[in-house]
Amino acid sequence: MADPSMPSADRLLARYDLYRRNLSWRALPGVAPDPYRVWLSEIMLQQTTVVTVAPYYGAFLARWPIIEGLARADLDDVLHAWQGLGYYARARNMHKCAVMVAGEYGGRFPDTEAGLRALPGIGAYTAAAIAAIAFERPATVVDGNVERVMARLFAGETPLPTAKTELKALAADLTPTKRPGDYAQAVMDLGATVCTPRNPDCGRCPWADGCMARATGMATDLPRRLPRKARPLRRGLVFWAVRCDGAVLLRRRPEQGLLGGMIEVPSTPWKATGWTLSKARFHAPLEADWRRLKGVVNHGFTHFELELAVVAATIEGAAEGQWCRPECFADLALPTLTKKVVSHVLDSPPLTDA
Ligand code: SF4
């Protein structure tokens, strides 16, 4: 007979039935989840918090209540509605996925992890979450919350990220075949509200009796992590060209790669060493009397830090390109980096010699 003190899905589900978080994208008990809503929320929740996502989820659903509507939407409208959620590649993939599901799958999402993973923007975690929540597949859903809970339950001392495989295996052992969707959401809830990173509230935890970290007083020390590598620094130089009517020259980044297809102020490529103006001129969008602004713009990407210097110039006469007055920037889906450049320029003191 199973040891009743050991962690079990039943215990967690009993707690979930009493204390489940009331999230707008969650189907009510007894109501079949809508895969479109599950997918939409899971894409939005990637690298973003529940609190941030809630208003965006509501707005998207009000505007595009079914996947066919989202598939028909103009990509720029989708990107604009996404503004503030960051990582625009997710929004682009989301739109691509909607087009594919509406067009090639007759509006129905595949109901297996493998089928879901074949769609744009759906990785291992998201496929498992959708398969479990929308289709009741016993998929093992592992995010940072679940890793923390498993590391503590079993007092796993292997540091992350090395421990990922072992934590996933532990999570898989606990995943039930009955109510896997509720179970996936119950573990997420436990990690988000009870087994929190700094102050685990073990007194409210249904798995407290069998938790090895709690028994040994190690909960807040786990999971262990390898020290983070310092991110390399890259540097670039931005060209802020202003027409006499106040419009500023913008451009769209290439579709592929970082910030793919997003609007930016033209710049040099980004590299490890800094740019002199004479070398940067080769990348300038126009011939002009470029003057260096004081200070730099700093921005952190996942794998590197970016430092941008800015030069500015007033352009006489007509010049080709996408020109936009700063008061109209709000109509564009500008990534955070571009917004930082805009704020830096608009807050800068008058030009100095380069
Ligand atoms: Fe986390 Fe405490 Fe529950 Fe262990 S008993 S899983 S440390 S909340």
Short mmCIF file of C-alpha atoms and ligand atoms in Angstrom, two decimals:
data_model
loop_
_atom_site.label_atom_id
_atom_site.label_comp_id
_atom_site.label_asym_id
_atom_site.label_seq_id
_atom_site.Cartn_x
_atom_site.Cartn_y
_atom_site.Cartn_z
CA MET A 1 0.00 0.00 0.00
CA ALA A 2 1.27 3.49 -0.83
CA ASP A 3 2.75 5.48 2.02
CA PRO A 4 0.07 8.12 2.81
CA SER A 5 2.75 10.63 3.82
CA MET A 6 4.35 10.52 0.34
CA PRO A 7 3.44 13.23 -2.16
CA SER A 8 0.52 12.13 -4.32
CA ALA A 9 -1.52 13.70 -7.08
CA ASP A 10 -4.72 13.02 -5.13
CA ARG A 11 -3.61 15.15 -2.20
CA LEU A 12 -2.67 18.02 -4.43
CA LEU A 13 -5.91 17.77 -6.42
CA ALA A 14 -7.94 17.83 -3.21
CA ARG A 15 -6.28 21.12 -2.31
CA TYR A 16 -6.78 22.42 -5.86
CA ASP A 17 -10.50 21.73 -5.66
CA LEU A 18 -10.68 24.01 -2.63
CA TYR A 19 -8.16 26.73 -3.42
CA ARG A 20 -7.62 26.87 -7.19
CA ARG A 21 -6.66 30.31 -8.46
CA ASN A 22 -9.44 32.07 -10.27
CA LEU A 23 -7.71 32.96 -13.56
CA SER A 24 -9.74 34.32 -16.45
CA TRP A 25 -8.36 31.75 -18.91
CA ARG A 26 -9.19 28.79 -16.68
CA ALA A 27 -12.34 26.86 -17.46
CA LEU A 28 -14.69 26.57 -14.50
CA PRO A 29 -14.95 23.15 -12.81
CA GLY A 30 -16.96 20.79 -14.98
CA VAL A 31 -16.60 22.97 -18.09
CA ALA A 32 -14.50 21.66 -20.99
CA PRO A 33 -11.57 24.02 -21.67
CA ASP A 34 -11.45 25.79 -25.03
CA PRO A 35 -8.09 24.87 -26.66
CA TYR A 36 -7.89 28.31 -28.30
CA ARG A 37 -8.10 30.04 -24.91
CA VAL A 38 -5.65 27.61 -23.32
CA TRP A 39 -3.18 28.15 -26.16
CA LEU A 40 -3.60 31.95 -26.12
CA SER A 41 -2.96 32.13 -22.37
CA GLU A 42 0.00 29.76 -22.45
CA ILE A 43 1.69 31.73 -25.25
CA MET A 44 1.14 34.98 -23.34
CA LEU A 45 2.38 33.46 -20.07
CA GLN A 46 5.75 32.47 -21.55
CA GLN A 47 8.29 34.61 -19.66
CA THR A 48 5.55 36.88 -18.31
CA THR A 49 3.56 36.98 -15.08
CA VAL A 50 -0.10 36.17 -14.51
CA VAL A 51 -0.78 39.75 -13.40
CA THR A 52 0.75 41.22 -16.56
CA VAL A 53 -1.03 38.80 -18.86
CA ALA A 54 -4.58 39.17 -17.49
CA PRO A 55 -5.54 42.46 -19.24
CA TYR A 56 -3.89 41.42 -22.51
CA TYR A 57 -5.68 38.09 -22.50
CA GLY A 58 -9.01 39.82 -21.98
CA ALA A 59 -8.32 42.36 -24.71
CA PHE A 60 -7.19 39.72 -27.24
CA LEU A 61 -10.18 37.54 -26.56
CA ALA A 62 -12.59 40.46 -26.88
CA ARG A 63 -11.05 41.46 -30.21
CA TRP A 64 -10.38 37.98 -31.60
CA PRO A 65 -12.76 35.59 -29.83
CA ILE A 66 -12.04 32.70 -32.19
CA ILE A 67 -8.85 31.52 -33.84
CA GLU A 68 -10.16 32.27 -37.35
CA GLY A 69 -10.48 35.93 -36.37
CA LEU A 70 -6.92 36.07 -35.08
CA ALA A 71 -5.70 34.31 -38.22
CA ARG A 72 -7.40 36.94 -40.42
CA ALA A 73 -6.02 39.85 -38.38
CA ASP A 74 -3.31 42.06 -39.81
CA LEU A 75 0.04 41.15 -38.22
CA ASP A 76 0.73 44.80 -37.39
CA ASP A 77 -2.56 44.96 -35.44
CA VAL A 78 -1.57 41.85 -33.50
CA LEU A 79 1.88 43.26 -32.74
CA HIS A 80 0.34 46.52 -31.66
CA ALA A 81 -2.08 44.77 -29.31
CA TRP A 82 0.86 42.77 -27.96
CA GLN A 83 2.83 45.91 -27.14
CA GLY A 84 4.05 45.73 -23.53
CA LEU A 85 4.21 41.94 -23.34
CA GLY A 86 7.76 41.89 -24.76
CA TYR A 87 9.48 39.24 -26.87
CA TYR A 88 7.65 40.12 -30.07
CA ALA A 89 8.82 36.91 -31.74
CA ARG A 90 6.14 35.23 -29.61
CA ALA A 91 3.42 37.43 -31.09
CA ARG A 92 4.65 36.81 -34.62
CA ASN A 93 4.73 33.05 -34.02
CA MET A 94 1.34 33.21 -32.36
CA HIS A 95 -0.12 34.82 -35.48
CA LYS A 96 1.64 32.30 -37.73
CA CYS A 97 0.26 29.49 -35.59
CA ALA A 98 -3.28 30.90 -35.78
CA VAL A 99 -3.02 31.10 -39.59
CA MET A 100 -1.80 27.51 -39.74
CA VAL A 101 -4.43 26.08 -37.36
CA ALA A 102 -7.28 28.03 -38.98
CA GLY A 103 -6.10 27.19 -42.52
CA GLU A 104 -4.50 23.75 -42.43
CA TYR A 105 -6.13 22.17 -39.39
CA GLY A 106 -9.69 23.35 -39.91
CA GLY A 107 -9.56 25.54 -36.80
CA ARG A 108 -8.77 22.65 -34.44
CA PHE A 109 -5.55 22.33 -32.50
CA PRO A 110 -3.78 18.95 -32.57
CA ASP A 111 -4.52 17.10 -29.33
CA THR A 112 -1.10 15.53 -28.68
CA GLU A 113 2.20 16.98 -27.48
CA ALA A 114 3.93 15.91 -30.69
CA GLY A 115 1.23 17.46 -32.87
CA LEU A 116 1.29 20.70 -30.89
CA ARG A 117 5.08 20.93 -31.05
CA ALA A 118 4.91 20.99 -34.82
CA LEU A 119 3.19 24.40 -34.64
CA PRO A 120 5.06 27.73 -34.60
CA GLY A 121 5.89 29.13 -31.16
CA ILE A 122 5.00 25.95 -29.25
CA GLY A 123 7.95 24.41 -27.42
CA ALA A 124 8.13 21.45 -25.04
CA TYR A 125 6.63 23.22 -22.03
CA THR A 126 3.76 24.86 -23.91
CA ALA A 127 2.91 21.67 -25.80
CA ALA A 128 2.74 19.72 -22.55
CA ALA A 129 0.63 22.40 -20.88
CA ILE A 130 -1.88 22.60 -23.75
CA ALA A 131 -2.02 18.80 -24.13
CA ALA A 132 -2.73 18.39 -20.42
CA ILE A 133 -5.08 21.32 -19.83
CA ALA A 134 -7.03 21.38 -23.09
CA PHE A 135 -6.99 17.67 -23.98
CA GLU A 136 -6.51 15.80 -20.68
CA ARG A 137 -3.31 14.14 -21.86
CA PRO A 138 -1.08 12.94 -18.98
CA ALA A 139 1.75 15.21 -20.14
CA THR A 140 4.42 16.28 -17.68
CA VAL A 141 4.36 20.04 -17.46
CA VAL A 142 7.60 21.47 -16.08
CA ASP A 143 8.34 25.15 -15.69
CA GLY A 144 10.46 26.99 -13.11
CA ASN A 145 7.73 26.63 -10.47
CA VAL A 146 7.48 22.89 -10.93
CA GLU A 147 11.27 22.48 -10.90
CA ARG A 148 11.42 24.30 -7.58
CA VAL A 149 8.67 22.16 -6.05
CA MET A 150 10.31 18.90 -7.22
CA ALA A 151 13.78 19.92 -6.06
CA ARG A 152 12.36 20.64 -2.60
CA LEU A 153 10.07 17.63 -2.33
CA PHE A 154 12.95 15.27 -3.08
CA ALA A 155 15.76 17.46 -1.68
CA GLY A 156 17.53 17.36 -5.05
CA GLU A 157 20.88 19.09 -4.68
CA THR A 158 22.05 18.92 -8.29
CA PRO A 159 22.17 22.52 -9.45
CA LEU A 160 20.04 23.84 -12.28
CA PRO A 161 20.22 23.73 -15.24
CA THR A 162 22.02 20.36 -14.92
CA ALA A 163 19.15 19.05 -12.77
CA LYS A 164 16.46 19.64 -15.41
CA THR A 165 16.28 16.05 -16.68
CA GLU A 166 16.21 14.58 -13.20
CA LEU A 167 13.51 17.03 -12.01
CA LYS A 168 11.40 16.29 -15.06
CA ALA A 169 11.62 12.55 -14.31
CA LEU A 170 10.47 13.18 -10.73
CA ALA A 171 7.61 15.33 -11.98
CA ALA A 172 6.64 12.63 -14.51
CA ASP A 173 6.44 10.01 -11.73
CA LEU A 174 3.87 12.14 -9.92
CA THR A 175 1.77 13.04 -12.99
CA PRO A 176 -1.55 11.18 -12.85
CA THR A 177 -3.54 9.71 -15.71
CA LYS A 178 -6.72 10.94 -14.01
CA ARG A 179 -7.35 14.72 -14.23
CA PRO A 180 -3.91 15.56 -15.69
CA GLY A 181 -5.12 19.02 -16.74
CA ASP A 182 -6.20 19.97 -13.24
CA TYR A 183 -3.05 18.40 -11.85
CA ALA A 184 -0.81 20.50 -14.15
CA GLN A 185 -2.58 23.65 -13.00
CA ALA A 186 -2.49 22.51 -9.38
CA VAL A 187 1.32 22.13 -9.38
CA MET A 188 1.66 25.52 -11.06
CA ASP A 189 -0.59 27.02 -8.35
CA LEU A 190 1.41 25.33 -5.60
CA GLY A 191 4.69 26.77 -6.93
CA ALA A 192 3.22 30.21 -7.49
CA THR A 193 1.31 30.63 -4.23
CA VAL A 194 2.66 28.19 -1.59
CA CYS A 195 6.09 26.84 -2.49
CA THR A 196 7.37 30.29 -3.45
CA PRO A 197 11.06 31.00 -4.07
CA ARG A 198 11.84 32.91 -0.86
CA ASN A 199 9.12 32.09 1.67
CA PRO A 200 7.59 28.65 1.15
CA ASP A 201 4.42 28.44 3.22
CA CYS A 202 4.86 24.79 4.20
CA GLY A 203 2.00 24.97 6.70
CA ARG A 204 -0.44 25.28 3.77
CA CYS A 205 1.23 22.64 1.60
CA PRO A 206 -0.60 19.35 0.98
CA TRP A 207 2.76 17.65 0.39
CA ALA A 208 4.40 18.92 3.59
CA ASP A 209 4.42 15.52 5.34
CA GLY A 210 6.55 13.92 2.67
CA CYS A 211 8.69 16.91 1.74
CA MET A 212 12.38 16.16 2.27
CA ALA A 213 13.51 19.77 2.09
CA ARG A 214 11.04 20.75 4.76
CA ALA A 215 12.16 17.86 6.99
CA THR A 216 15.79 18.92 6.69
CA GLY A 217 15.22 22.69 6.80
CA MET A 218 16.64 23.14 3.30
CA ALA A 219 13.60 24.52 1.51
CA THR A 220 14.88 28.04 0.88
CA ASP A 221 18.28 26.68 -0.25
CA LEU A 222 16.69 24.73 -3.10
CA PRO A 223 16.81 24.49 -6.00
CA ARG A 224 20.53 25.10 -6.26
CA ARG A 225 21.78 26.88 -9.33
CA LEU A 226 25.10 27.10 -11.13
CA PRO A 227 26.46 30.64 -10.99
CA ARG A 228 25.27 32.64 -13.96
CA LYS A 229 27.83 33.44 -16.61
CA ALA A 230 28.37 37.16 -17.13
CA ARG A 231 26.62 38.22 -20.32
CA PRO A 232 28.94 39.66 -22.98
CA LEU A 233 28.58 43.33 -23.92
CA ARG A 234 27.84 44.40 -27.48
CA ARG A 235 27.90 47.93 -28.74
CA GLY A 236 26.17 49.78 -31.52
CA LEU A 237 25.60 53.32 -32.75
CA VAL A 238 22.12 54.64 -33.56
CA PHE A 239 21.37 57.29 -36.20
CA TRP A 240 18.59 59.65 -35.15
CA ALA A 241 17.68 61.57 -38.32
CA VAL A 242 15.08 64.34 -37.94
CA ARG A 243 13.40 66.08 -40.84
CA CYS A 244 12.53 69.78 -40.69
CA ASP A 245 8.89 68.85 -39.97
CA GLY A 246 10.00 66.87 -36.90
CA ALA A 247 9.54 63.40 -38.42
CA VAL A 248 12.18 60.82 -37.50
CA LEU A 249 13.62 58.12 -39.77
CA LEU A 250 12.69 54.58 -38.74
CA ARG A 251 13.16 51.19 -40.37
CA ARG A 252 11.92 47.64 -39.99
CA ARG A 253 14.39 45.00 -38.82
CA PRO A 254 14.87 41.87 -40.95
CA GLU A 255 12.14 39.27 -40.45
CA GLN A 256 14.57 36.67 -39.15
CA GLY A 257 16.61 37.12 -36.00
CA LEU A 258 16.41 39.18 -32.85
CA LEU A 259 13.44 41.60 -32.75
CA GLY A 260 12.54 40.22 -36.19
CA GLY A 261 10.33 42.55 -38.21
CA MET A 262 10.17 45.17 -35.46
CA ILE A 263 10.51 48.90 -35.99
CA GLU A 264 13.79 50.49 -34.90
CA VAL A 265 15.82 53.62 -35.31
CA PRO A 266 18.56 52.77 -37.87
CA SER A 267 21.84 51.66 -36.33
CA THR A 268 25.15 50.00 -37.03
CA PRO A 269 25.44 46.26 -36.42
CA TRP A 270 26.15 45.39 -32.78
CA LYS A 271 29.66 44.17 -31.95
CA ALA A 272 32.04 43.67 -29.03
CA THR A 273 34.08 46.81 -29.57
CA GLY A 274 32.74 50.36 -29.72
CA TRP A 275 32.15 52.39 -32.87
CA THR A 276 33.94 55.55 -33.94
CA LEU A 277 31.74 57.86 -35.96
CA SER A 278 34.05 57.59 -38.96
CA LYS A 279 33.66 53.79 -39.04
CA ALA A 280 29.95 53.92 -38.24
CA ARG A 281 29.24 56.34 -41.14
CA PHE A 282 29.42 53.42 -43.53
CA HIS A 283 26.17 52.13 -41.93
CA ALA A 284 24.45 55.52 -41.74
CA PRO A 285 21.09 55.66 -43.55
CA LEU A 286 21.91 59.14 -44.93
CA GLU A 287 24.82 61.52 -45.44
CA ALA A 288 24.45 64.14 -42.70
CA ASP A 289 26.26 66.22 -40.13
CA TRP A 290 25.95 63.62 -37.37
CA ARG A 291 26.48 64.84 -33.79
CA ARG A 292 26.97 62.61 -30.79
CA LEU A 293 24.42 62.80 -27.95
CA LYS A 294 25.63 62.47 -24.39
CA GLY A 295 25.17 59.17 -22.56
CA VAL A 296 24.24 55.72 -23.90
CA VAL A 297 21.21 53.44 -23.99
CA ASN A 298 21.58 50.14 -22.12
CA HIS A 299 19.40 47.11 -22.74
CA GLY A 300 19.66 43.49 -21.59
CA PHE A 301 18.87 40.61 -23.92
CA THR A 302 18.85 37.00 -22.73
CA HIS A 303 22.36 36.28 -23.96
CA PHE A 304 24.07 39.66 -24.04
CA GLU A 305 23.98 43.23 -22.83
CA LEU A 306 23.69 46.00 -25.38
CA GLU A 307 25.07 49.52 -25.17
CA LEU A 308 23.97 51.97 -27.83
CA ALA A 309 25.52 55.36 -28.47
CA VAL A 310 23.35 57.81 -30.40
CA VAL A 311 24.21 60.36 -33.06
CA ALA A 312 21.64 62.81 -34.38
CA ALA A 313 21.29 65.08 -37.38
CA THR A 314 18.72 67.36 -38.96
CA ILE A 315 17.97 66.41 -42.56
CA GLU A 316 17.27 69.11 -45.13
CA GLY A 317 14.94 68.38 -47.99
CA ALA A 318 13.28 65.10 -48.91
CA ALA A 319 14.74 61.70 -48.09
CA GLU A 320 13.34 58.26 -48.70
CA GLY A 321 12.38 55.90 -45.88
CA GLN A 322 9.79 55.44 -43.16
CA TRP A 323 9.39 58.78 -41.44
CA CYS A 324 7.22 59.28 -38.39
CA ARG A 325 6.68 62.14 -35.96
CA PRO A 326 7.41 61.18 -32.31
CA GLU A 327 3.83 62.00 -31.26
CA CYS A 328 2.68 59.21 -33.63
CA PHE A 329 5.07 56.58 -32.28
CA ALA A 330 2.29 55.27 -30.02
CA ASP A 331 0.54 54.03 -33.18
CA LEU A 332 3.48 51.74 -33.94
CA ALA A 333 4.44 48.51 -32.20
CA LEU A 334 7.80 49.64 -30.90
CA PRO A 335 9.93 47.17 -28.95
CA THR A 336 11.27 48.27 -25.57
CA LEU A 337 14.74 48.86 -27.00
CA THR A 338 13.43 51.36 -29.55
CA LYS A 339 11.37 53.07 -26.85
CA LYS A 340 14.50 53.43 -24.73
CA VAL A 341 16.31 55.04 -27.67
CA VAL A 342 13.40 57.44 -28.22
CA SER A 343 13.29 58.42 -24.53
CA HIS A 344 17.05 58.87 -24.45
CA VAL A 345 16.98 61.24 -27.42
CA LEU A 346 13.94 63.21 -26.31
CA ASP A 347 15.44 63.64 -22.80
CA SER A 348 18.91 64.54 -24.08
CA PRO A 349 20.47 67.97 -23.75
CA PRO A 350 21.31 69.84 -26.97
CA LEU A 351 23.72 68.28 -29.49
CA THR A 352 27.50 68.44 -29.01
CA ASP A 353 30.25 67.93 -31.55
CA ALA A 354 30.93 64.27 -32.39
FE1 SF4 B 1 7.51 23.48 -0.85
FE2 SF4 B 1 7.24 23.48 1.81
FE3 SF4 B 1 5.55 22.11 0.29
FE4 SF4 B 1 8.05 21.31 0.57
S1 SF4 B 1 6.50 21.46 2.16
S2 SF4 B 1 6.91 21.40 -1.34
S3 SF4 B 1 9.14 23.24 0.65
S4 SF4 B 1 5.81 24.34 0.33
#
